[in-house]
Amino acid sequence: MERVAGCTVLHVDMDAFFASVEVRRRPELAGTPVIVGGSGNRGVVTSATYEARRYGVHAAMPVGRALRLCPTATVLPGDMALYTEVSRSVMALFRSITPLVEPLSLDEAFLDVAGSGRRLGDAVEIGEHIRARVFDEQGITCSVGVAGTKFVAKLASTSAKPDGMRVVRPAEVMGFLHPLPVGALWGVGPKTEETLLRLGLRTVGDLAHVPARTLQRALGAAAGGHLHELAWGRDPRRVVPDEPERSTGAEETFSTDVDDPAVIHRELLHLSERTAGRLRSMGCLTRTVTIKVRFADFATITRSRTLGTPTDVGKDLYDTSRALYDALGLDRARIRLVGVRAERLVDADETPQQLELGAREHGRREAELAADRAARRFGAGAVRPATLLHRSGRPGGTPR
Ligand SMILES: [Mg+2]
């Protein structure tokens, strides 16, 4: 087995992601120039196969110009829902290998495999394993960079494209980095690049061999110091895992369209209580409440509000969703469906704010927890009317 001590960061990047997904479902386009981009001459290229890139086509180029360079290209409008779904599967594959997955966009992520155990081998073997599985499961290729730091891993995957893998061992970092143009460094945009070129600094090696002070005078203390460190292969940034967004909620389509605000309010209360119950059973608090309103003509709007304190209390969700609804000022518009969603969830046991809740709110939470227990014993139907009764203070009446 190859030894790659100190090399545990992978950067995985799908090759020509959107275009590759399109080719996967239109196999007759394999091996041909394909461009995904806005239609008409005003759209821009968002992705292009390597067959199109050979003609000079690249992302962010106007489609009209791309077609002049490569008149035989097939231009497709793009299907974000499909790309998002493929992205989700690929990220799930990464997370099955290590919890330390930091997505940078739909089609690339850093992984730190230092703690991944021996089952899959070292970082190089894990990189090959990922490449094989992405191809088997998704029918698209990716490139992998393996290094001791994030920015070198990213540069390594770029140099391996397409459909390749590059390992840069610690002893090889300077030899790999120093010949690269300064613009290749992560964080060097066109403006910084121009400044560096004016100073006669063309390669990363040039950056490494001027005093840090020179870079700091030209770019500012923080940016100059950071670039000097990068030029010597030093990058303290860790792989920061980004949990997939969790959310939960409930919605209700009325049997006939409704225009009575009291009925809407009552439904929002039901949905808030159901959503809060789900949060409690997940052990989560929510930071953002979103309501959805679908009108009789199927037009649909959503409105969100972020709470000062995360909560799993139905009363809090109701107060917020009712305020959001009332702020719409709908004035008896005919409504087909309403929904309540809890988004940006956090783990309840990792959120100290909960302990700071005032006595009144705490009592409310206790009451709802008691209702959860009763619901488990007697069924949800037995509990909800009682909870509503308690909440509104008027049997059968409209909640406040
Ligand atoms: Mg990519």
Short mmCIF file of C-alpha atoms and ligand atoms in Angstrom, two decimals:
data_model
loop_
_atom_site.label_atom_id
_atom_site.label_comp_id
_atom_site.label_asym_id
_atom_site.label_seq_id
_atom_site.Cartn_x
_atom_site.Cartn_y
_atom_site.Cartn_z
CA MET A 1 0.00 0.00 0.00
CA GLU A 2 1.19 3.48 -0.86
CA ARG A 3 2.03 5.60 2.16
CA VAL A 4 0.51 9.05 2.16
CA ALA A 5 1.27 10.36 5.64
CA GLY A 6 -0.17 13.86 6.25
CA CYS A 7 -2.32 13.59 3.13
CA THR A 8 -5.91 13.27 4.26
CA VAL A 9 -7.76 16.07 2.46
CA LEU A 10 -9.62 15.20 -0.74
CA HIS A 11 -11.16 17.68 -3.14
CA VAL A 12 -13.72 15.95 -5.36
CA ASP A 13 -15.07 17.86 -8.35
CA MET A 14 -17.52 16.52 -10.95
CA ASP A 15 -16.31 16.99 -14.53
CA ALA A 16 -18.51 19.38 -16.56
CA PHE A 17 -21.27 18.54 -14.10
CA PHE A 18 -24.51 19.87 -15.67
CA ALA A 19 -23.42 18.93 -19.19
CA SER A 20 -22.38 15.43 -18.05
CA VAL A 21 -25.76 14.83 -16.41
CA GLU A 22 -27.45 15.90 -19.67
CA VAL A 23 -25.27 13.51 -21.70
CA ARG A 24 -26.12 10.71 -19.28
CA ARG A 25 -29.81 10.94 -20.16
CA ARG A 26 -29.15 11.58 -23.87
CA PRO A 27 -26.48 8.96 -24.64
CA GLU A 28 -26.59 9.91 -28.33
CA LEU A 29 -24.79 13.15 -27.32
CA ALA A 30 -21.80 11.32 -25.78
CA GLY A 31 -18.55 12.50 -27.33
CA THR A 32 -20.15 15.62 -28.85
CA PRO A 33 -19.99 19.29 -27.81
CA VAL A 34 -22.86 20.03 -25.40
CA ILE A 35 -23.54 23.37 -23.76
CA VAL A 36 -25.93 23.99 -20.89
CA GLY A 37 -26.96 27.61 -20.74
CA GLY A 38 -29.62 30.25 -21.01
CA SER A 39 -31.55 30.13 -24.24
CA GLY A 40 -31.16 32.81 -26.90
CA ASN A 41 -28.19 35.02 -27.45
CA ARG A 42 -28.52 36.70 -24.06
CA GLY A 43 -28.00 33.56 -21.99
CA VAL A 44 -24.62 32.49 -20.60
CA VAL A 45 -22.91 29.11 -20.56
CA THR A 46 -23.26 27.40 -17.18
CA SER A 47 -21.55 24.14 -18.19
CA ALA A 48 -19.93 22.66 -21.30
CA THR A 49 -18.56 19.23 -22.18
CA TYR A 50 -14.83 18.93 -22.83
CA GLU A 51 -15.64 18.45 -26.52
CA ALA A 52 -17.08 22.00 -26.49
CA ARG A 53 -14.27 23.40 -24.33
CA ARG A 54 -11.80 22.32 -27.01
CA TYR A 55 -13.27 25.11 -29.15
CA GLY A 56 -12.65 27.67 -26.42
CA VAL A 57 -16.13 27.51 -24.87
CA HIS A 58 -16.16 28.10 -21.12
CA ALA A 59 -18.57 28.86 -18.29
CA ALA A 60 -19.95 32.44 -18.02
CA MET A 61 -19.39 33.03 -21.76
CA PRO A 62 -22.46 34.32 -23.64
CA VAL A 63 -24.16 31.42 -25.43
CA GLY A 64 -24.16 33.39 -28.70
CA ARG A 65 -20.38 33.70 -28.59
CA ALA A 66 -20.02 30.01 -27.62
CA LEU A 67 -22.06 29.02 -30.66
CA ARG A 68 -19.89 31.14 -32.95
CA LEU A 69 -16.83 29.29 -31.60
CA CYS A 70 -18.53 25.88 -31.78
CA PRO A 71 -21.48 25.96 -34.20
CA THR A 72 -22.15 22.22 -33.95
CA ALA A 73 -22.75 22.30 -30.19
CA THR A 74 -26.09 21.16 -28.78
CA VAL A 75 -27.43 23.84 -26.42
CA LEU A 76 -29.71 22.65 -23.61
CA PRO A 77 -31.63 24.88 -21.19
CA GLY A 78 -30.66 23.07 -17.99
CA ASP A 79 -32.63 21.19 -15.35
CA MET A 80 -31.70 22.37 -11.84
CA ALA A 81 -34.07 19.90 -10.16
CA LEU A 82 -32.23 16.99 -11.77
CA TYR A 83 -28.74 18.40 -11.02
CA THR A 84 -29.77 18.99 -7.40
CA GLU A 85 -30.96 15.40 -7.10
CA VAL A 86 -27.71 14.00 -8.54
CA SER A 87 -25.75 16.33 -6.24
CA ARG A 88 -27.65 15.05 -3.21
CA SER A 89 -26.78 11.44 -4.09
CA VAL A 90 -23.12 12.27 -4.60
CA MET A 91 -22.89 14.18 -1.30
CA ALA A 92 -24.63 11.27 0.47
CA LEU A 93 -21.97 8.94 -0.95
CA PHE A 94 -19.24 11.24 0.44
CA ARG A 95 -20.94 11.32 3.84
CA SER A 96 -21.04 7.51 3.91
CA ILE A 97 -17.22 7.65 3.80
CA THR A 98 -16.57 10.43 6.31
CA PRO A 99 -18.73 12.85 8.29
CA LEU A 100 -16.22 15.60 7.43
CA VAL A 101 -17.71 16.70 4.10
CA GLU A 102 -17.69 20.39 3.16
CA PRO A 103 -19.63 21.05 -0.06
CA LEU A 104 -18.42 24.11 -2.01
CA SER A 105 -21.19 23.96 -4.57
CA LEU A 106 -23.53 21.39 -6.11
CA ASP A 107 -20.66 19.54 -7.74
CA GLU A 108 -17.59 19.82 -5.53
CA ALA A 109 -16.67 19.13 -1.93
CA PHE A 110 -13.75 18.75 0.43
CA LEU A 111 -13.51 15.56 2.46
CA ASP A 112 -11.19 14.91 5.38
CA VAL A 113 -10.60 11.17 5.70
CA ALA A 114 -8.12 11.29 8.59
CA GLY A 115 -10.62 9.50 10.85
CA SER A 116 -12.13 7.16 8.27
CA GLY A 117 -10.49 4.04 9.64
CA ARG A 118 -8.89 1.38 7.53
CA ARG A 119 -11.92 -0.18 5.89
CA LEU A 120 -11.44 1.77 2.66
CA GLY A 121 -7.67 2.18 2.91
CA ASP A 122 -5.71 5.42 2.78
CA ALA A 123 -6.69 8.69 1.12
CA VAL A 124 -5.45 7.55 -2.31
CA GLU A 125 -7.49 4.35 -2.18
CA ILE A 126 -10.51 6.30 -0.94
CA GLY A 127 -10.09 8.70 -3.88
CA GLU A 128 -10.12 5.81 -6.36
CA HIS A 129 -13.08 4.25 -4.56
CA ILE A 130 -15.06 7.51 -4.85
CA ARG A 131 -14.23 7.89 -8.54
CA ALA A 132 -15.37 4.35 -9.28
CA ARG A 133 -18.58 4.66 -7.29
CA VAL A 134 -19.59 8.03 -8.74
CA PHE A 135 -19.16 6.55 -12.21
CA ASP A 136 -21.00 3.30 -11.39
CA GLU A 137 -23.88 4.95 -9.54
CA GLN A 138 -24.30 8.23 -11.43
CA GLY A 139 -22.78 7.53 -14.85
CA ILE A 140 -20.65 10.69 -14.69
CA THR A 141 -16.96 11.23 -14.00
CA CYS A 142 -15.22 13.28 -11.34
CA SER A 143 -11.67 14.34 -10.60
CA VAL A 144 -9.98 14.08 -7.23
CA GLY A 145 -7.10 15.96 -5.64
CA VAL A 146 -5.42 14.53 -2.54
CA ALA A 147 -3.14 16.65 -0.35
CA GLY A 148 -2.44 17.74 3.20
CA THR A 149 -4.29 21.04 2.83
CA LYS A 150 -7.53 22.18 1.26
CA PHE A 151 -6.11 24.63 -1.25
CA VAL A 152 -3.47 22.21 -2.54
CA ALA A 153 -6.11 19.46 -2.84
CA LYS A 154 -8.27 21.86 -4.89
CA LEU A 155 -5.39 22.77 -7.18
CA ALA A 156 -4.55 19.07 -7.51
CA SER A 157 -8.07 18.12 -8.66
CA THR A 158 -7.99 20.95 -11.20
CA SER A 159 -4.70 19.64 -12.59
CA ALA A 160 -6.16 16.12 -12.80
CA LYS A 161 -9.20 17.12 -14.90
CA PRO A 162 -11.01 15.51 -16.57
CA ASP A 163 -11.58 12.06 -15.10
CA GLY A 164 -8.33 11.88 -13.16
CA MET A 165 -6.71 11.90 -9.75
CA ARG A 166 -3.64 13.72 -8.53
CA VAL A 167 -1.89 13.15 -5.20
CA VAL A 168 0.44 15.87 -3.92
CA ARG A 169 2.46 14.50 -1.02
CA PRO A 170 3.87 16.94 1.56
CA ALA A 171 7.38 16.66 0.10
CA GLU A 172 6.03 17.48 -3.36
CA VAL A 173 4.04 20.60 -2.44
CA MET A 174 6.66 23.24 -3.35
CA GLY A 175 7.48 21.53 -6.64
CA PHE A 176 3.78 21.43 -7.46
CA LEU A 177 2.87 24.94 -6.32
CA HIS A 178 5.75 27.18 -7.30
CA PRO A 179 5.51 26.89 -11.11
CA LEU A 180 1.75 27.70 -11.05
CA PRO A 181 0.62 31.17 -12.16
CA VAL A 182 -0.42 33.43 -9.24
CA GLY A 183 -3.99 33.48 -10.58
CA ALA A 184 -4.32 29.75 -9.81
CA LEU A 185 -4.28 30.41 -6.06
CA TRP A 186 -7.63 30.15 -4.33
CA GLY A 187 -8.80 33.68 -3.53
CA VAL A 188 -6.71 35.48 -6.14
CA GLY A 189 -9.26 37.22 -8.33
CA PRO A 190 -8.57 39.29 -11.45
CA LYS A 191 -7.91 42.46 -9.44
CA THR A 192 -5.36 40.88 -7.07
CA GLU A 193 -3.76 39.11 -10.00
CA GLU A 194 -3.32 42.42 -11.80
CA THR A 195 -1.68 43.98 -8.72
CA LEU A 196 0.71 41.04 -8.41
CA LEU A 197 1.61 41.08 -12.10
CA ARG A 198 2.35 44.82 -11.84
CA LEU A 199 4.86 43.94 -9.11
CA GLY A 200 6.45 41.45 -11.50
CA LEU A 201 5.12 38.46 -9.53
CA ARG A 202 3.98 35.88 -12.07
CA THR A 203 4.23 32.52 -10.33
CA VAL A 204 3.45 31.20 -6.87
CA GLY A 205 7.21 30.73 -6.49
CA ASP A 206 7.67 34.48 -7.08
CA LEU A 207 5.19 35.16 -4.26
CA ALA A 208 7.04 32.82 -1.94
CA HIS A 209 10.35 34.60 -2.51
CA VAL A 210 9.34 38.19 -1.83
CA PRO A 211 9.12 39.35 1.79
CA ALA A 212 5.63 38.98 3.27
CA ARG A 213 5.79 42.73 4.02
CA THR A 214 5.91 43.50 0.30
CA LEU A 215 2.72 41.54 -0.31
CA GLN A 216 1.09 43.12 2.73
CA ARG A 217 1.91 46.63 1.50
CA ALA A 218 0.37 45.83 -1.89
CA LEU A 219 -2.69 43.86 -0.76
CA GLY A 220 -3.31 44.74 2.87
CA ALA A 221 -2.04 42.98 5.99
CA ALA A 222 -4.49 40.09 6.07
CA ALA A 223 -4.65 39.23 2.36
CA GLY A 224 -0.91 39.72 1.83
CA GLY A 225 0.03 37.58 4.82
CA HIS A 226 -2.43 34.88 3.79
CA LEU A 227 -1.08 34.68 0.23
CA HIS A 228 2.48 34.46 1.46
CA GLU A 229 1.52 31.52 3.67
CA LEU A 230 -0.27 29.82 0.77
CA ALA A 231 2.79 30.27 -1.43
CA TRP A 232 4.69 28.17 1.13
CA GLY A 233 1.94 25.56 1.17
CA ARG A 234 0.63 26.59 4.58
CA ASP A 235 -3.15 26.66 4.98
CA PRO A 236 -4.63 26.13 8.45
CA ARG A 237 -8.23 25.96 7.18
CA ARG A 238 -9.94 22.75 8.25
CA VAL A 239 -12.65 20.84 6.43
CA VAL A 240 -15.84 22.14 8.06
CA PRO A 241 -18.74 19.72 7.63
CA ASP A 242 -21.97 21.23 6.41
CA GLU A 243 -24.96 19.18 7.47
CA PRO A 244 -27.69 18.84 4.87
CA GLU A 245 -30.48 21.32 5.68
CA ARG A 246 -33.08 19.66 7.81
CA SER A 247 -36.64 20.86 7.89
CA THR A 248 -40.08 19.57 8.75
CA GLY A 249 -43.61 20.79 8.36
CA ALA A 250 -47.20 20.10 7.53
CA GLU A 251 -49.71 21.43 5.05
CA GLU A 252 -53.39 21.05 4.39
CA THR A 253 -55.45 21.35 1.23
CA PHE A 254 -58.99 22.46 2.06
CA SER A 255 -61.83 20.36 0.67
CA THR A 256 -63.25 23.58 -0.77
CA ASP A 257 -61.43 26.90 -1.19
CA VAL A 258 -61.54 29.04 1.95
CA ASP A 259 -61.76 32.80 2.31
CA ASP A 260 -62.55 33.09 6.05
CA PRO A 261 -59.46 34.29 8.00
CA ALA A 262 -60.76 32.56 11.15
CA VAL A 263 -60.70 29.20 9.38
CA ILE A 264 -57.18 29.89 8.08
CA HIS A 265 -56.01 30.86 11.57
CA ARG A 266 -57.45 27.66 13.03
CA GLU A 267 -55.70 25.60 10.35
CA LEU A 268 -52.40 27.39 10.99
CA LEU A 269 -52.78 26.43 14.66
CA HIS A 270 -53.34 22.75 13.77
CA LEU A 271 -50.35 22.75 11.41
CA SER A 272 -48.13 24.58 13.94
CA GLU A 273 -48.94 22.01 16.61
CA ARG A 274 -48.26 19.12 14.23
CA THR A 275 -44.97 20.67 13.14
CA ALA A 276 -43.91 21.34 16.74
CA GLY A 277 -44.74 17.74 17.65
CA ARG A 278 -42.50 16.53 14.82
CA LEU A 279 -39.70 18.82 16.01
CA ARG A 280 -39.96 17.41 19.53
CA SER A 281 -39.91 13.84 18.28
CA MET A 282 -36.81 14.68 16.17
CA GLY A 283 -35.15 16.35 19.18
CA CYS A 284 -34.83 19.57 17.19
CA LEU A 285 -35.61 23.26 17.56
CA THR A 286 -36.36 25.51 14.63
CA ARG A 287 -34.85 28.89 13.88
CA THR A 288 -37.02 29.82 10.89
CA VAL A 289 -40.76 29.49 10.36
CA THR A 290 -42.12 29.53 6.81
CA ILE A 291 -45.74 29.59 5.75
CA LYS A 292 -47.03 28.58 2.36
CA VAL A 293 -50.27 29.86 0.88
CA ARG A 294 -51.71 28.47 -2.34
CA PHE A 295 -54.56 30.40 -3.91
CA ALA A 296 -57.56 29.02 -5.77
CA ASP A 297 -55.72 29.62 -9.08
CA PHE A 298 -52.73 27.55 -7.78
CA ALA A 299 -50.48 30.61 -7.50
CA THR A 300 -48.32 29.90 -4.43
CA ILE A 301 -46.38 32.20 -2.13
CA THR A 302 -44.16 31.59 0.90
CA ARG A 303 -43.13 33.92 3.70
CA SER A 304 -40.44 33.29 6.32
CA ARG A 305 -39.38 34.77 9.62
CA THR A 306 -36.34 33.92 11.71
CA LEU A 307 -37.02 33.63 15.43
CA GLY A 308 -35.02 35.35 18.16
CA THR A 309 -34.82 32.05 20.05
CA PRO A 310 -35.03 28.57 18.49
CA THR A 311 -38.16 26.70 19.59
CA ASP A 312 -40.14 23.47 19.41
CA VAL A 313 -43.27 24.98 20.98
CA GLY A 314 -46.43 24.95 18.87
CA LYS A 315 -47.60 28.28 20.32
CA ASP A 316 -44.41 29.98 19.06
CA LEU A 317 -44.84 28.50 15.59
CA TYR A 318 -48.48 29.57 15.57
CA ASP A 319 -47.80 33.14 16.70
CA THR A 320 -45.18 33.51 13.96
CA SER A 321 -47.13 31.83 11.17
CA ARG A 322 -50.27 33.79 12.03
CA ALA A 323 -48.32 37.06 12.02
CA LEU A 324 -46.82 36.12 8.64
CA TYR A 325 -50.27 35.30 7.29
CA ASP A 326 -51.91 38.48 8.64
CA ALA A 327 -49.07 40.58 7.18
CA LEU A 328 -50.08 39.36 3.71
CA GLY A 329 -53.26 41.43 4.02
CA LEU A 330 -55.15 39.01 1.80
CA ASP A 331 -58.62 40.43 2.43
CA ARG A 332 -60.71 37.33 1.81
CA ALA A 333 -58.75 35.93 -1.14
CA ARG A 334 -59.78 32.36 -1.92
CA ILE A 335 -57.23 29.93 -0.56
CA ARG A 336 -56.71 26.33 -1.52
CA LEU A 337 -53.88 25.25 0.75
CA VAL A 338 -51.86 26.49 3.71
CA GLY A 339 -48.65 25.05 5.10
CA VAL A 340 -46.29 25.63 8.03
CA ARG A 341 -42.63 24.67 7.82
CA ALA A 342 -39.83 24.67 10.39
CA GLU A 343 -36.46 25.28 8.76
CA ARG A 344 -32.83 25.72 9.82
CA LEU A 345 -33.21 23.12 12.56
CA VAL A 346 -30.75 22.76 15.41
CA ASP A 347 -30.33 19.92 17.88
CA ALA A 348 -32.31 20.64 21.05
CA ASP A 349 -29.67 19.23 23.37
CA GLU A 350 -26.96 21.40 21.82
CA THR A 351 -28.89 24.62 22.17
CA PRO A 352 -28.49 26.30 25.54
CA GLN A 353 -31.08 29.00 24.73
CA GLN A 354 -33.75 26.53 25.68
CA LEU A 355 -32.67 26.72 29.30
CA GLU A 356 -33.10 30.48 29.24
CA LEU A 357 -36.77 30.32 28.34
CA GLY A 358 -38.95 32.24 30.76
CA ALA A 359 -41.19 30.35 33.18
CA ARG A 360 -44.31 31.00 31.09
CA GLU A 361 -42.83 29.59 27.89
CA HIS A 362 -41.37 26.70 29.83
CA GLY A 363 -44.80 25.88 31.17
CA ARG A 364 -46.16 25.96 27.64
CA ARG A 365 -43.50 23.53 26.51
CA GLU A 366 -44.29 21.21 29.46
CA ALA A 367 -47.97 21.25 28.48
CA GLU A 368 -47.15 20.34 24.90
CA LEU A 369 -44.79 17.57 26.03
CA ALA A 370 -47.63 16.20 28.19
CA ALA A 371 -49.87 16.31 25.12
CA ASP A 372 -47.20 14.36 23.17
CA ARG A 373 -47.26 11.68 25.86
CA ALA A 374 -51.07 11.55 25.88
CA ALA A 375 -51.09 11.35 22.08
CA ARG A 376 -48.77 8.37 22.23
CA ARG A 377 -51.16 6.69 24.71
CA PHE A 378 -54.54 7.61 23.29
CA GLY A 379 -53.83 8.63 19.68
CA ALA A 380 -53.37 12.08 18.21
CA GLY A 381 -57.06 12.64 17.55
CA ALA A 382 -57.86 12.40 21.24
CA VAL A 383 -55.41 15.13 22.14
CA ARG A 384 -55.62 17.84 19.55
CA PRO A 385 -59.12 19.13 20.39
CA ALA A 386 -58.17 19.31 24.07
CA THR A 387 -55.02 21.24 23.22
CA LEU A 388 -56.97 23.62 21.01
CA LEU A 389 -59.55 24.08 23.74
CA HIS A 390 -56.85 24.91 26.24
CA ARG A 391 -55.19 27.28 23.80
CA SER A 392 -58.23 29.27 22.67
CA GLY A 393 -60.00 29.33 26.02
CA ARG A 394 -63.29 29.15 24.18
CA PRO A 395 -64.66 25.70 23.45
CA GLY A 396 -65.19 25.38 19.73
CA GLY A 397 -64.24 29.02 19.27
CA THR A 398 -61.74 30.67 17.04
CA PRO A 399 -58.23 30.83 18.43
CA ARG A 400 -57.16 34.30 19.38
MG MG B 1 -16.97 20.77 -11.47
#
